[in-house]
Amino acid sequence: MTVATSLLPAPAQHGPWVAFTLRLIREKPLGAIGGALFVLFFFCGLFADVISPYGMNETNLLERLQAPSFSHWFGTDHLGRDVLSRVLVGAQLSMLVGFLAAGLATLVSIVLGVASGYFGGKVDMLIQRFVDAWMIFPDLLLLIAVISVVGAGIPQIVIVLGLLYGIAGSRIVRGSVIGVKENMHTHAARSMGARTMHILIRHILPNIMPVVIVLFTTRVGATILTEAGLSFLGLGIPPPAPTWGGMLSGTGRTYMYLGPWLALAPGLCLTIVVYAINVYGDALRDLLDPRMRGSR
Amino acid sequence: MQAYVIRRLLALIPTLIFASLIVFVSMRLIPGDVIDMMLAQNDISTAQDRDAIEAALGLNKPVFMQYFDWIYGVVQGDLGHSLWRNTPVTEQLAESMPITFELGFLALIVALTVALPIGVYSAIRQDTTGDYVTRSFSLLMLAIPGFWLGTLVMVFPSVWWRWSPEIEYVGFFEDPVRNLTHMIVPAILLGLAMSAVTMRMTRTMMLEVMRQDYIRTARAKGLSERMLVVRHGLRNSLIPVVTLIGLQAPLLIGGAVIFEQIFVVPGMGLLLLEAVSQRDYPVISGVFLVVGFGVLLINLLVDLSYGWLDPKVRHQ
């Protein structure tokens, strides 16, 4: 008897996060790969200063426009700067902007969505008509216009991107708040005389968390992509900061005909990161919130 | 149907008011130093010029009066004058708007011809290799940034085959063939980017519809598979797909900005970028108004098309 029990696998000791990750790997392998790729890029960005072989703005005119080789994996640009090092620092900038902007966007979505969904009535009507009006303007156009007024720079871009996606995303939060509002436990809390703030924090917020997590994940990808587009148009983080979008535009563009590898690395990194986070976000959505499946 | 149209039109009013406020407020965010910069750029710095520019922007009146003045002009079709060229904004918009419209329209055709057949195919062959390939392709198209694809199309054919896409714009009515050879590359790229989401939506909806009882009934009474898919399946899947096209209209115009820049198409995107670099605020707000109005109109048409697609809406 004692032998039999010792042969059984030990009961799970790990917390909910590990359990969830294991479930992700088992049920959504592609999503897990996406998540792993994203984490890889995240750490590349985090330790870019340590792992990049050269300085991001270290010029060496003797080695300009060299094709990829062992000493320069991704080649060098027209000023002899190492493309790999620049791409790594670019990952850092992208991750920084992506996480901060997506975080702010999620916060704005929660505040607007909860206010609109929970209070309903005139508040809801007013907020929703505003969101309607907001959403008729293309993201990129609003960004271009606002950045042209407030100037380019990381803080401005994070705030504008955060507001932009936050207002649009509030619709999704609102939808799920309306669903949760009618749950029995919310009614029970209200009839027991709980304060509104208490209900919102203890009863509404925890129940919309799956939606919020998925929203945040997809927003990281979206903001990284939009920032790159903005840098490509010359309105993002100003040079010589090596943003992925910026590396594909400006003076670098004229030299691509002599060194086509210049066009590859930044775009490829951008595509892989956004693909990875989209696949991961899809998998998260399927696991956390099956109702959202197929939307988007 | 008539009541439905009227209801839809009335619902537009609050949206229009908010939209005009968004355009107005964002333009009024212009800090004073931008005017200084405009003066510095032009090598003029007398107080008189400063007053003239403030007057041109209408900044010397109370804010709410500025708003009503502006709205009054807009309603009469007067969007003000460009600060640099001294031509009416409406004139510049009249030149560039049809070009962006053409690009968007071509892109939409590309998107639909790619997305609908593949979406349907993916759904009726669910979980086959073909389904996986097309789904991966659409996910990939969602991730590839348009400006990178545009850059690749410009650079690599030129390096490999000494061929590069046309970048000289010719009006459609001057020389339709040359116009289309210029527009087709950006239109295909923009359309492909747009097709990804539409493809996913078509597939999801087809999967849902093809499980319905009436499909089984139709199959049981011996309808050919082709009729089944096209008449009963696709038709009933179209409403969300059409809605999605309406929702994507802003994306289409936003994407057009990027491709207009890469392929030098003198549409509204290029006009906007030029205006932004010169801080020509009347032009910027003009572009915004036209784009916002265009998107509203597209969404109105989308809503009205429900009546055509779905008899339930028509008879309400």
Coordinates of C-alpha atoms in Angstrom, one line a residue:
Chain A
M1 CA 0.0 0.0 0.0
T2 CA 2.7 2.4 1.0
V3 CA 4.7 1.4 -2.1
A4 CA 1.7 2.1 -4.3
T5 CA 1.1 5.6 -3.0
S6 CA 4.8 6.6 -3.4
L7 CA 4.6 5.6 -7.0
L8 CA 1.8 8.0 -7.7
P9 CA 2.9 11.4 -9.0
A10 CA 3.2 14.0 -6.2
P11 CA 0.2 16.3 -6.1
A12 CA 0.7 19.6 -7.9
Q13 CA 2.6 22.0 -5.7
H14 CA 2.8 24.9 -8.2
G15 CA 0.7 28.0 -8.2
P16 CA -2.1 29.0 -10.7
W17 CA 0.3 30.7 -13.1
V18 CA 2.4 27.6 -13.6
A19 CA -0.7 25.5 -13.9
F20 CA -2.1 27.9 -16.5
T21 CA 1.2 27.9 -18.5
L22 CA 1.2 24.1 -18.5
R23 CA -2.4 24.1 -19.8
L24 CA -1.4 26.6 -22.5
I25 CA 1.5 24.4 -23.7
R26 CA -0.8 21.3 -23.7
E27 CA -3.9 22.8 -25.3
K28 CA -2.5 25.6 -27.5
P29 CA 1.1 24.7 -28.5
L30 CA 1.2 27.4 -31.2
G31 CA 0.1 30.0 -28.7
A32 CA 2.8 28.8 -26.3
I33 CA 5.5 29.1 -29.0
G34 CA 4.2 32.6 -29.7
G35 CA 4.4 33.5 -26.0
A36 CA 7.9 32.0 -25.7
L37 CA 9.1 34.0 -28.8
F38 CA 7.7 37.1 -27.3
V39 CA 9.4 36.5 -24.0
L40 CA 12.7 36.0 -25.9
F41 CA 12.4 39.3 -27.6
F42 CA 11.4 40.9 -24.3
F43 CA 14.6 39.7 -22.7
C44 CA 16.6 40.7 -25.8
G45 CA 15.2 44.2 -25.3
L46 CA 15.7 44.2 -21.6
F47 CA 19.4 43.2 -21.8
A48 CA 20.1 45.0 -25.2
D49 CA 22.8 47.1 -23.7
V50 CA 24.6 44.0 -22.4
I51 CA 24.2 41.6 -25.3
S52 CA 24.6 43.9 -28.3
P53 CA 28.1 43.4 -29.8
Y54 CA 28.6 47.0 -30.7
G55 CA 27.3 50.4 -29.6
M56 CA 24.0 51.4 -31.3
N57 CA 25.4 54.6 -32.7
E58 CA 29.1 53.4 -33.0
T59 CA 30.0 54.5 -36.5
N60 CA 32.9 52.9 -38.5
L61 CA 33.1 54.4 -42.0
L62 CA 35.7 51.8 -43.1
E63 CA 33.1 49.1 -42.6
R64 CA 30.1 50.8 -44.1
L65 CA 27.4 48.8 -46.0
Q66 CA 28.9 45.4 -45.3
A67 CA 26.8 42.4 -46.0
P68 CA 26.0 40.0 -43.1
S69 CA 29.1 38.2 -41.9
F70 CA 30.4 36.6 -38.7
S71 CA 31.5 39.9 -37.2
H72 CA 28.3 41.6 -38.2
W73 CA 25.4 39.1 -38.2
F74 CA 22.9 41.5 -39.8
G75 CA 25.5 43.6 -41.8
T76 CA 26.3 47.2 -41.3
D77 CA 24.5 50.4 -42.5
H78 CA 25.7 53.4 -44.5
L79 CA 27.5 54.8 -41.4
G80 CA 29.1 51.5 -40.6
R81 CA 26.9 50.9 -37.6
D82 CA 26.2 47.3 -36.7
V83 CA 22.6 46.5 -37.6
L84 CA 22.2 43.7 -35.1
S85 CA 23.1 46.0 -32.2
R86 CA 20.6 48.6 -33.5
V87 CA 17.9 46.0 -33.9
L88 CA 18.4 44.9 -30.3
V89 CA 18.2 48.4 -29.0
G90 CA 15.2 48.8 -31.3
A91 CA 13.6 45.8 -29.5
Q92 CA 14.1 47.7 -26.2
L93 CA 12.4 50.8 -27.5
S94 CA 9.5 48.8 -29.0
M95 CA 8.9 46.8 -25.8
L96 CA 9.1 50.0 -23.7
V97 CA 6.6 51.8 -25.8
G98 CA 4.4 48.7 -26.3
F99 CA 4.1 47.8 -22.6
L100 CA 3.7 51.4 -21.3
A101 CA 1.2 52.4 -24.0
A102 CA -0.8 49.1 -23.7
G103 CA -0.8 49.5 -19.9
L104 CA -2.2 53.0 -20.1
A105 CA -4.6 52.0 -22.8
T106 CA -6.0 49.1 -20.6
L107 CA -6.3 51.5 -17.7
V108 CA -8.3 54.0 -19.8
S109 CA -10.4 51.2 -21.2
I110 CA -11.2 50.0 -17.7
V111 CA -12.1 53.4 -16.3
L112 CA -14.3 54.4 -19.3
G113 CA -15.8 50.9 -19.8
V114 CA -16.7 50.3 -16.2
A115 CA -18.2 53.8 -15.8
S116 CA -20.2 53.3 -19.0
G117 CA -21.2 49.7 -18.4
Y118 CA -21.9 49.9 -14.7
F119 CA -23.7 53.2 -14.4
G120 CA -25.5 53.0 -17.7
G121 CA -28.2 55.7 -18.5
K122 CA -27.0 59.1 -19.4
V123 CA -23.3 58.5 -18.5
D124 CA -23.3 55.5 -20.8
M125 CA -25.1 57.4 -23.6
L126 CA -22.6 60.3 -23.4
I127 CA -19.5 58.1 -23.2
Q128 CA -20.6 55.9 -26.0
R129 CA -21.5 58.7 -28.4
F130 CA -18.0 60.1 -27.7
V131 CA -16.4 56.7 -28.4
D132 CA -18.5 56.5 -31.6
A133 CA -17.1 59.8 -32.8
W134 CA -13.6 58.9 -31.7
M135 CA -13.6 55.7 -33.6
I136 CA -14.5 57.2 -37.0
F137 CA -11.0 58.7 -37.1
P138 CA -8.2 56.4 -38.3
D139 CA -5.7 55.7 -35.5
L140 CA -2.7 56.7 -37.6
L141 CA -4.3 60.0 -38.6
L142 CA -5.1 61.0 -35.1
L143 CA -1.6 60.1 -34.0
I144 CA 0.0 62.0 -36.8
A145 CA -2.1 65.1 -36.0
V146 CA -1.6 65.0 -32.2
I147 CA 2.1 64.2 -32.4
S148 CA 2.5 67.1 -34.8
V149 CA 1.1 69.3 -32.1
V150 CA 2.8 67.9 -29.0
G151 CA 6.0 66.8 -30.6
A152 CA 7.7 63.4 -31.0
G153 CA 9.2 61.6 -28.0
I154 CA 8.6 58.5 -25.9
P155 CA 6.4 60.1 -23.3
Q156 CA 4.2 61.8 -25.8
I157 CA 3.8 58.7 -28.0
V158 CA 3.0 56.5 -25.0
I159 CA 0.3 58.9 -23.8
V160 CA -1.2 59.4 -27.2
L161 CA -1.2 55.7 -28.0
G162 CA -2.6 54.9 -24.6
L163 CA -5.5 57.3 -25.0
L164 CA -6.1 56.3 -28.6
Y165 CA -6.4 52.5 -27.9
G166 CA -7.8 53.1 -24.5
I167 CA -10.9 54.9 -25.7
A168 CA -11.5 52.4 -28.5
G169 CA -11.0 49.4 -26.2
S170 CA -13.5 50.7 -23.6
R171 CA -16.3 49.2 -25.7
I172 CA -15.0 45.7 -25.1
V173 CA -14.7 46.3 -21.3
R174 CA -18.2 47.9 -21.2
G175 CA -19.7 44.8 -22.9
S176 CA -18.3 42.4 -20.3
V177 CA -19.2 44.8 -17.4
I178 CA -22.8 44.7 -18.5
G179 CA -22.7 40.9 -18.4
V180 CA -21.2 40.8 -14.9
K181 CA -23.4 43.5 -13.5
E182 CA -26.4 41.3 -13.6
N183 CA -24.7 38.4 -11.8
M184 CA -26.3 37.2 -8.6
H185 CA -23.3 38.0 -6.4
T186 CA -23.3 41.6 -7.6
H187 CA -27.0 41.9 -6.8
A188 CA -26.5 40.3 -3.4
A189 CA -23.6 42.7 -2.6
R190 CA -25.8 45.7 -3.6
S191 CA -28.8 44.6 -1.5
M192 CA -26.5 44.2 1.5
G193 CA -25.7 47.8 1.2
A194 CA -22.1 47.6 -0.2
R195 CA -20.7 50.8 -1.4
T196 CA -20.3 51.3 -5.2
M197 CA -16.6 51.4 -5.0
H198 CA -16.5 48.2 -3.1
I199 CA -18.7 46.5 -5.6
L200 CA -16.6 47.7 -8.5
I201 CA -13.4 46.6 -7.0
R202 CA -14.4 43.3 -5.3
H203 CA -17.2 42.1 -7.7
I204 CA -16.9 43.7 -11.1
L205 CA -13.1 44.0 -11.6
P206 CA -12.1 40.4 -10.8
N207 CA -14.8 39.1 -13.1
I208 CA -13.7 41.1 -16.1
M209 CA -10.1 40.3 -15.6
P210 CA -9.9 37.6 -18.4
V211 CA -11.2 40.2 -20.9
V212 CA -8.7 42.8 -19.6
I213 CA -5.7 40.4 -19.8
V214 CA -6.6 39.5 -23.4
L215 CA -7.2 43.2 -24.3
F216 CA -3.8 44.1 -22.8
T217 CA -2.0 41.4 -24.7
T218 CA -3.4 42.4 -28.1
R219 CA -2.8 46.0 -27.3
V220 CA 0.9 45.4 -26.8
G221 CA 1.1 44.1 -30.4
A222 CA -1.0 46.9 -31.8
T223 CA 0.9 49.7 -30.1
I224 CA 4.3 48.2 -31.2
L225 CA 3.0 48.1 -34.8
T226 CA 1.6 51.6 -34.7
E227 CA 4.7 53.1 -33.1
A228 CA 6.8 51.5 -35.9
G229 CA 4.4 53.0 -38.5
L230 CA 4.7 56.4 -36.9
S231 CA 8.6 56.2 -36.8
F232 CA 8.5 55.1 -40.4
L233 CA 6.7 58.3 -41.3
G234 CA 9.4 60.2 -39.4
L235 CA 7.0 61.2 -36.5
G236 CA 8.0 58.6 -33.9
I237 CA 10.9 58.6 -31.5
P238 CA 13.4 60.9 -33.2
P239 CA 16.7 59.6 -34.7
P240 CA 19.4 58.5 -34.0
A241 CA 17.4 56.3 -31.7
P242 CA 17.2 53.0 -33.6
T243 CA 13.5 52.3 -33.7
W244 CA 12.5 49.4 -36.0
G245 CA 10.2 51.7 -38.0
G246 CA 12.8 54.5 -38.2
M247 CA 15.5 52.1 -39.5
L248 CA 13.2 51.4 -42.5
S249 CA 12.8 55.0 -43.4
G250 CA 14.8 58.2 -43.8
T251 CA 18.3 58.1 -45.1
G252 CA 18.6 54.3 -44.5
R253 CA 16.0 53.9 -47.3
T254 CA 18.2 55.4 -50.0
Y255 CA 21.0 52.9 -49.1
M256 CA 18.8 49.8 -49.2
Y257 CA 19.4 49.5 -52.9
L258 CA 23.1 49.1 -52.2
G259 CA 22.6 47.0 -49.1
P260 CA 19.2 45.2 -49.3
W261 CA 19.9 43.5 -45.9
L262 CA 19.1 46.9 -44.3
A263 CA 15.5 46.3 -45.3
L264 CA 15.3 42.9 -43.7
A265 CA 16.2 42.7 -40.0
P266 CA 14.0 45.5 -38.6
G267 CA 10.9 44.4 -40.6
L268 CA 11.5 40.7 -39.8
C269 CA 11.8 41.4 -36.1
L270 CA 8.6 43.5 -36.1
T271 CA 6.7 40.8 -38.0
I272 CA 7.9 38.1 -35.6
V273 CA 7.1 40.0 -32.5
V274 CA 3.6 41.0 -33.7
Y275 CA 2.9 37.5 -35.0
A276 CA 4.0 35.9 -31.8
I277 CA 1.9 38.2 -29.6
N278 CA -1.2 37.8 -31.9
V279 CA -0.9 34.0 -31.7
Y280 CA -0.4 34.1 -28.0
G281 CA -3.3 36.5 -27.5
D282 CA -5.6 34.2 -29.6
A283 CA -4.6 31.3 -27.4
L284 CA -5.2 33.3 -24.2
R285 CA -8.5 34.3 -25.4
D286 CA -9.6 30.8 -26.2
L287 CA -8.5 29.6 -22.8
L288 CA -9.6 32.5 -20.7
D289 CA -12.7 33.8 -22.4
P290 CA -14.3 31.4 -24.9
R291 CA -17.1 33.9 -25.6
M292 CA -14.7 36.2 -27.4
R293 CA -13.5 33.5 -29.8
G294 CA -13.7 34.5 -33.4
S295 CA -14.3 38.2 -32.6
R296 CA -11.8 40.9 -33.5
Chain B
M1 CA -37.3 50.6 -44.4
Q2 CA -37.9 54.3 -44.5
A3 CA -38.3 54.6 -40.8
Y4 CA -35.1 52.6 -40.4
V5 CA -33.2 55.0 -42.7
I6 CA -34.5 58.1 -40.8
R7 CA -33.7 56.5 -37.4
R8 CA -30.1 55.8 -38.6
L9 CA -29.7 59.4 -39.9
L10 CA -30.9 60.8 -36.6
A11 CA -28.5 58.7 -34.7
L12 CA -25.7 60.3 -36.6
I13 CA -26.3 63.7 -35.1
P14 CA -24.7 63.2 -31.7
T15 CA -21.7 61.4 -33.4
L16 CA -21.2 64.3 -35.8
I17 CA -21.3 66.9 -32.9
F18 CA -18.7 64.9 -30.9
A19 CA -16.6 64.4 -34.0
S20 CA -16.5 68.1 -34.8
L21 CA -15.6 68.8 -31.2
I22 CA -12.7 66.3 -31.4
V23 CA -11.3 67.9 -34.5
F24 CA -11.9 71.4 -33.1
V25 CA -10.3 70.7 -29.7
S26 CA -7.3 68.8 -31.1
M27 CA -6.6 71.8 -33.4
R28 CA -7.0 74.3 -30.6
L29 CA -4.3 72.4 -28.6
I30 CA -1.8 74.2 -30.8
P31 CA 0.4 75.9 -28.3
G32 CA 1.5 79.5 -28.9
D33 CA 5.1 78.5 -29.6
V34 CA 4.0 76.8 -32.8
I35 CA 3.0 80.2 -34.1
D36 CA 6.4 81.4 -33.1
M37 CA 7.9 78.6 -35.0
M38 CA 5.9 79.4 -38.1
L39 CA 7.1 83.0 -37.9
A40 CA 10.7 81.9 -37.4
Q41 CA 10.5 79.5 -40.3
N42 CA 9.4 82.4 -42.5
D43 CA 11.8 84.9 -41.1
I44 CA 9.0 87.2 -40.0
S45 CA 8.6 88.2 -36.5
T46 CA 6.7 91.5 -36.2
A47 CA 3.7 91.7 -33.9
Q48 CA 1.6 92.5 -36.9
D49 CA 2.3 89.2 -38.6
R50 CA 1.6 87.4 -35.3
D51 CA -1.8 89.0 -35.1
A52 CA -2.4 88.2 -38.7
I53 CA -1.7 84.5 -38.1
E54 CA -3.8 84.5 -35.0
A55 CA -6.6 86.0 -36.9
A56 CA -6.2 83.5 -39.7
L57 CA -6.5 80.7 -37.2
G58 CA -9.3 82.6 -35.5
L59 CA -7.4 82.4 -32.2
N60 CA -8.2 86.0 -31.2
K61 CA -11.9 85.2 -30.3
P62 CA -13.5 83.5 -27.4
V63 CA -13.2 79.7 -27.7
F64 CA -16.9 78.9 -28.1
M65 CA -17.3 81.6 -30.7
Q66 CA -14.3 80.1 -32.6
Y67 CA -16.2 76.8 -32.6
F68 CA -19.4 78.2 -33.9
D69 CA -17.6 80.3 -36.6
W70 CA -15.8 77.2 -37.7
I71 CA -18.9 75.0 -37.8
Y72 CA -20.7 77.8 -39.6
G73 CA -18.0 77.8 -42.3
V74 CA -18.0 74.0 -42.4
V75 CA -21.7 73.8 -43.0
Q76 CA -21.4 76.2 -45.9
G77 CA -18.5 74.2 -47.3
D78 CA -15.8 76.6 -46.3
L79 CA -12.9 74.9 -44.6
G80 CA -10.7 77.9 -44.5
H81 CA -7.5 78.6 -46.4
S82 CA -4.2 76.8 -46.4
L83 CA -1.7 78.9 -44.3
W84 CA 1.1 78.5 -46.8
R85 CA -0.4 78.2 -50.2
N86 CA -3.3 80.6 -49.7
T87 CA -5.6 78.3 -51.6
P88 CA -8.9 77.2 -50.2
V89 CA -8.6 73.9 -48.3
T90 CA -11.6 72.5 -50.2
E91 CA -9.7 72.9 -53.4
Q92 CA -6.8 70.9 -52.2
L93 CA -9.2 68.3 -50.8
A94 CA -11.1 68.1 -54.1
E95 CA -7.8 67.2 -55.9
S96 CA -6.6 64.6 -53.4
M97 CA -9.8 63.0 -52.2
P98 CA -10.7 61.1 -55.4
I99 CA -7.2 59.7 -55.5
T100 CA -7.4 58.2 -52.0
F101 CA -10.9 57.0 -52.8
E102 CA -9.6 55.2 -55.9
L103 CA -6.8 53.6 -53.9
G104 CA -9.2 52.5 -51.2
F105 CA -11.8 51.2 -53.7
L106 CA -9.2 49.1 -55.5
A107 CA -7.8 47.8 -52.2
L108 CA -11.3 46.8 -51.2
I109 CA -11.8 44.9 -54.4
V110 CA -8.5 43.1 -53.8
A111 CA -9.4 42.4 -50.2
L112 CA -12.8 40.9 -51.0
T113 CA -11.6 38.8 -54.0
V114 CA -8.9 37.3 -51.8
A115 CA -10.8 37.1 -48.5
L116 CA -14.3 35.7 -49.4
P117 CA -13.3 32.7 -51.5
I118 CA -10.4 31.7 -49.1
G119 CA -12.6 32.3 -46.0
V120 CA -15.3 30.1 -47.5
Y121 CA -12.8 27.4 -48.6
S122 CA -11.2 27.5 -45.2
A123 CA -14.5 26.9 -43.5
I124 CA -15.9 24.1 -45.7
R125 CA -12.5 22.3 -45.5
Q126 CA -12.1 22.9 -41.7
D127 CA -9.0 21.4 -40.1
T128 CA -7.5 20.3 -43.4
T129 CA -4.0 21.3 -44.5
G130 CA -5.5 23.9 -46.8
D131 CA -7.4 25.4 -43.9
Y132 CA -4.2 25.6 -41.8
V133 CA -2.2 27.2 -44.6
T134 CA -4.7 29.9 -45.3
R135 CA -5.2 30.6 -41.6
S136 CA -1.5 30.9 -41.1
F137 CA -1.3 33.2 -44.1
S138 CA -4.0 35.5 -42.7
L139 CA -2.3 35.6 -39.3
L140 CA 0.9 36.5 -41.0
M141 CA -0.7 39.2 -43.0
L142 CA -2.0 40.7 -39.8
A143 CA 1.5 40.9 -38.4
I144 CA 3.5 42.1 -41.4
P145 CA 3.6 45.9 -41.2
G146 CA 2.4 47.4 -44.5
F147 CA 5.3 49.8 -44.7
W148 CA 7.8 46.9 -44.5
L149 CA 6.0 45.0 -47.3
G150 CA 5.9 48.2 -49.3
T151 CA 9.7 48.8 -48.7
L152 CA 10.5 45.2 -49.8
V153 CA 8.4 45.6 -53.0
M154 CA 10.3 48.8 -53.8
V155 CA 13.8 47.5 -53.0
F156 CA 14.1 43.8 -53.9
P157 CA 12.7 43.8 -57.5
S158 CA 15.0 46.7 -58.2
V159 CA 18.1 44.9 -56.8
W160 CA 17.3 41.6 -58.5
W161 CA 15.6 42.4 -61.8
R162 CA 16.3 46.1 -62.2
W163 CA 12.5 46.7 -62.0
S164 CA 10.7 48.9 -59.6
P165 CA 7.1 49.9 -59.3
E166 CA 5.9 53.1 -61.0
I167 CA 6.0 56.1 -58.7
E168 CA 4.8 58.8 -61.0
Y169 CA 1.2 59.7 -60.7
V170 CA -1.0 60.2 -63.7
G171 CA -4.7 61.1 -63.5
F172 CA -7.1 58.3 -64.2
F173 CA -8.9 60.3 -66.9
E174 CA -5.6 61.3 -68.6
D175 CA -4.2 57.9 -69.0
P176 CA -6.2 55.1 -67.3
V177 CA -3.6 52.4 -68.1
R178 CA -0.6 54.3 -66.6
N179 CA -2.8 55.4 -63.7
L180 CA -3.7 51.7 -62.9
T181 CA -0.1 50.4 -63.3
H182 CA 0.8 53.0 -60.6
M183 CA -2.1 52.3 -58.3
I184 CA -2.2 48.6 -58.5
V185 CA 0.8 47.8 -56.4
P186 CA -0.2 49.9 -53.4
A187 CA -3.8 48.7 -53.8
I188 CA -2.8 45.0 -53.7
L189 CA -0.6 45.6 -50.6
L190 CA -3.3 47.5 -48.8
G191 CA -6.0 45.0 -49.9
L192 CA -3.9 42.0 -48.7
A193 CA -3.5 43.7 -45.3
M194 CA -7.2 44.2 -45.1
S195 CA -8.1 40.7 -46.4
A196 CA -6.6 39.0 -43.3
V197 CA -9.3 40.1 -40.9
T198 CA -12.1 39.7 -43.4
M199 CA -10.9 36.2 -44.2
R200 CA -11.0 35.2 -40.5
M201 CA -14.4 36.7 -40.0
T202 CA -15.8 35.0 -43.2
R203 CA -14.4 31.6 -42.0
T204 CA -15.8 32.0 -38.5
M205 CA -19.3 33.0 -39.7
M206 CA -19.4 30.3 -42.4
L207 CA -18.5 27.7 -39.8
E208 CA -21.4 28.9 -37.6
V209 CA -23.9 29.1 -40.4
M210 CA -23.0 25.8 -42.0
R211 CA -24.0 24.0 -38.7
Q212 CA -27.5 25.5 -38.8
D213 CA -30.6 23.3 -39.2
Y214 CA -31.7 25.0 -42.4
I215 CA -28.4 24.0 -44.1
R216 CA -29.0 20.4 -43.2
T217 CA -32.6 20.7 -44.5
A218 CA -31.3 22.2 -47.8
R219 CA -28.8 19.4 -48.1
A220 CA -31.4 16.8 -47.3
K221 CA -33.7 18.0 -50.1
G222 CA -30.8 17.5 -52.5
L223 CA -29.5 20.9 -53.1
S224 CA -26.1 20.9 -54.8
E225 CA -23.2 21.7 -52.5
R226 CA -22.4 24.8 -54.6
M227 CA -25.8 26.3 -54.2
L228 CA -25.8 25.4 -50.6
V229 CA -22.6 27.3 -49.9
V230 CA -23.3 30.3 -52.0
R231 CA -27.0 30.8 -51.6
H232 CA -27.6 29.6 -48.0
G233 CA -24.2 29.7 -46.4
L234 CA -22.4 32.8 -47.7
R235 CA -25.5 35.0 -47.9
N236 CA -26.2 34.4 -44.2
S237 CA -22.6 34.9 -43.2
L238 CA -22.3 38.2 -45.0
I239 CA -23.9 40.6 -42.4
P240 CA -21.0 40.4 -39.9
V241 CA -18.5 40.5 -42.7
V242 CA -20.1 43.6 -44.2
T243 CA -20.1 45.2 -40.7
L244 CA -16.5 44.4 -40.4
I245 CA -15.8 46.1 -43.7
G246 CA -17.4 49.2 -42.3
L247 CA -15.3 49.0 -39.2
Q248 CA -12.2 48.6 -41.2
A249 CA -12.8 51.8 -43.2
P250 CA -10.7 53.9 -40.8
L251 CA -7.9 51.2 -41.1
L252 CA -8.1 51.4 -44.9
I253 CA -7.6 55.2 -44.8
G254 CA -4.9 54.9 -42.2
G255 CA -3.1 52.3 -44.3
A256 CA -3.5 54.5 -47.4
V257 CA -1.4 57.2 -45.7
I258 CA 1.6 54.8 -45.5
F259 CA 1.3 53.5 -49.0
E260 CA 0.7 56.9 -50.5
Q261 CA 3.9 58.0 -48.9
I262 CA 5.9 54.9 -50.2
F263 CA 4.5 55.0 -53.7
V264 CA 4.1 58.8 -54.0
V265 CA 0.4 58.8 -54.6
P266 CA -0.8 62.4 -54.1
G267 CA -3.9 61.5 -52.1
M268 CA -5.2 62.8 -48.8
G269 CA -2.5 60.9 -46.9
L270 CA 0.3 62.7 -48.6
L271 CA -1.6 66.0 -48.3
L272 CA -1.9 65.3 -44.5
L273 CA 1.8 64.5 -44.1
E274 CA 2.8 67.6 -46.0
A275 CA 0.4 69.7 -44.0
V276 CA 1.7 68.2 -40.8
S277 CA 5.3 68.9 -41.7
Q278 CA 4.3 72.5 -42.4
R279 CA 1.9 72.7 -39.5
D280 CA -0.8 73.8 -41.8
Y281 CA -3.7 73.4 -39.4
P282 CA -6.6 74.3 -41.5
V283 CA -5.6 71.6 -44.0
I284 CA -5.1 69.1 -41.2
S285 CA -8.6 69.7 -39.8
G286 CA -10.0 69.7 -43.3
V287 CA -8.6 66.2 -44.0
F288 CA -9.9 65.1 -40.6
L289 CA -13.4 66.3 -41.4
V290 CA -13.5 64.7 -44.8
V291 CA -12.1 61.4 -43.5
G292 CA -14.5 61.4 -40.5
F293 CA -17.5 62.2 -42.7
G294 CA -16.4 59.5 -45.2
V295 CA -16.1 56.8 -42.5
L296 CA -19.6 57.8 -41.2
L297 CA -21.0 57.6 -44.7
I298 CA -19.5 54.2 -45.3
N299 CA -20.9 52.9 -42.0
L300 CA -24.3 54.3 -42.9
L301 CA -24.2 52.5 -46.2
V302 CA -23.2 49.3 -44.4
D303 CA -26.2 49.6 -42.1
L304 CA -28.5 50.3 -45.0
S305 CA -27.1 47.3 -46.8
Y306 CA -28.4 45.1 -44.0
G307 CA -31.9 45.8 -45.4
W308 CA -30.8 44.3 -48.7
L309 CA -28.9 41.3 -47.2
D310 CA -31.4 40.4 -44.5
P311 CA -35.1 40.6 -45.2
K312 CA -35.8 40.6 -41.4
V313 CA -34.3 44.1 -41.2
R314 CA -36.3 45.2 -44.3
H315 CA -39.7 44.2 -42.8
Q316 CA -39.1 45.5 -39.4

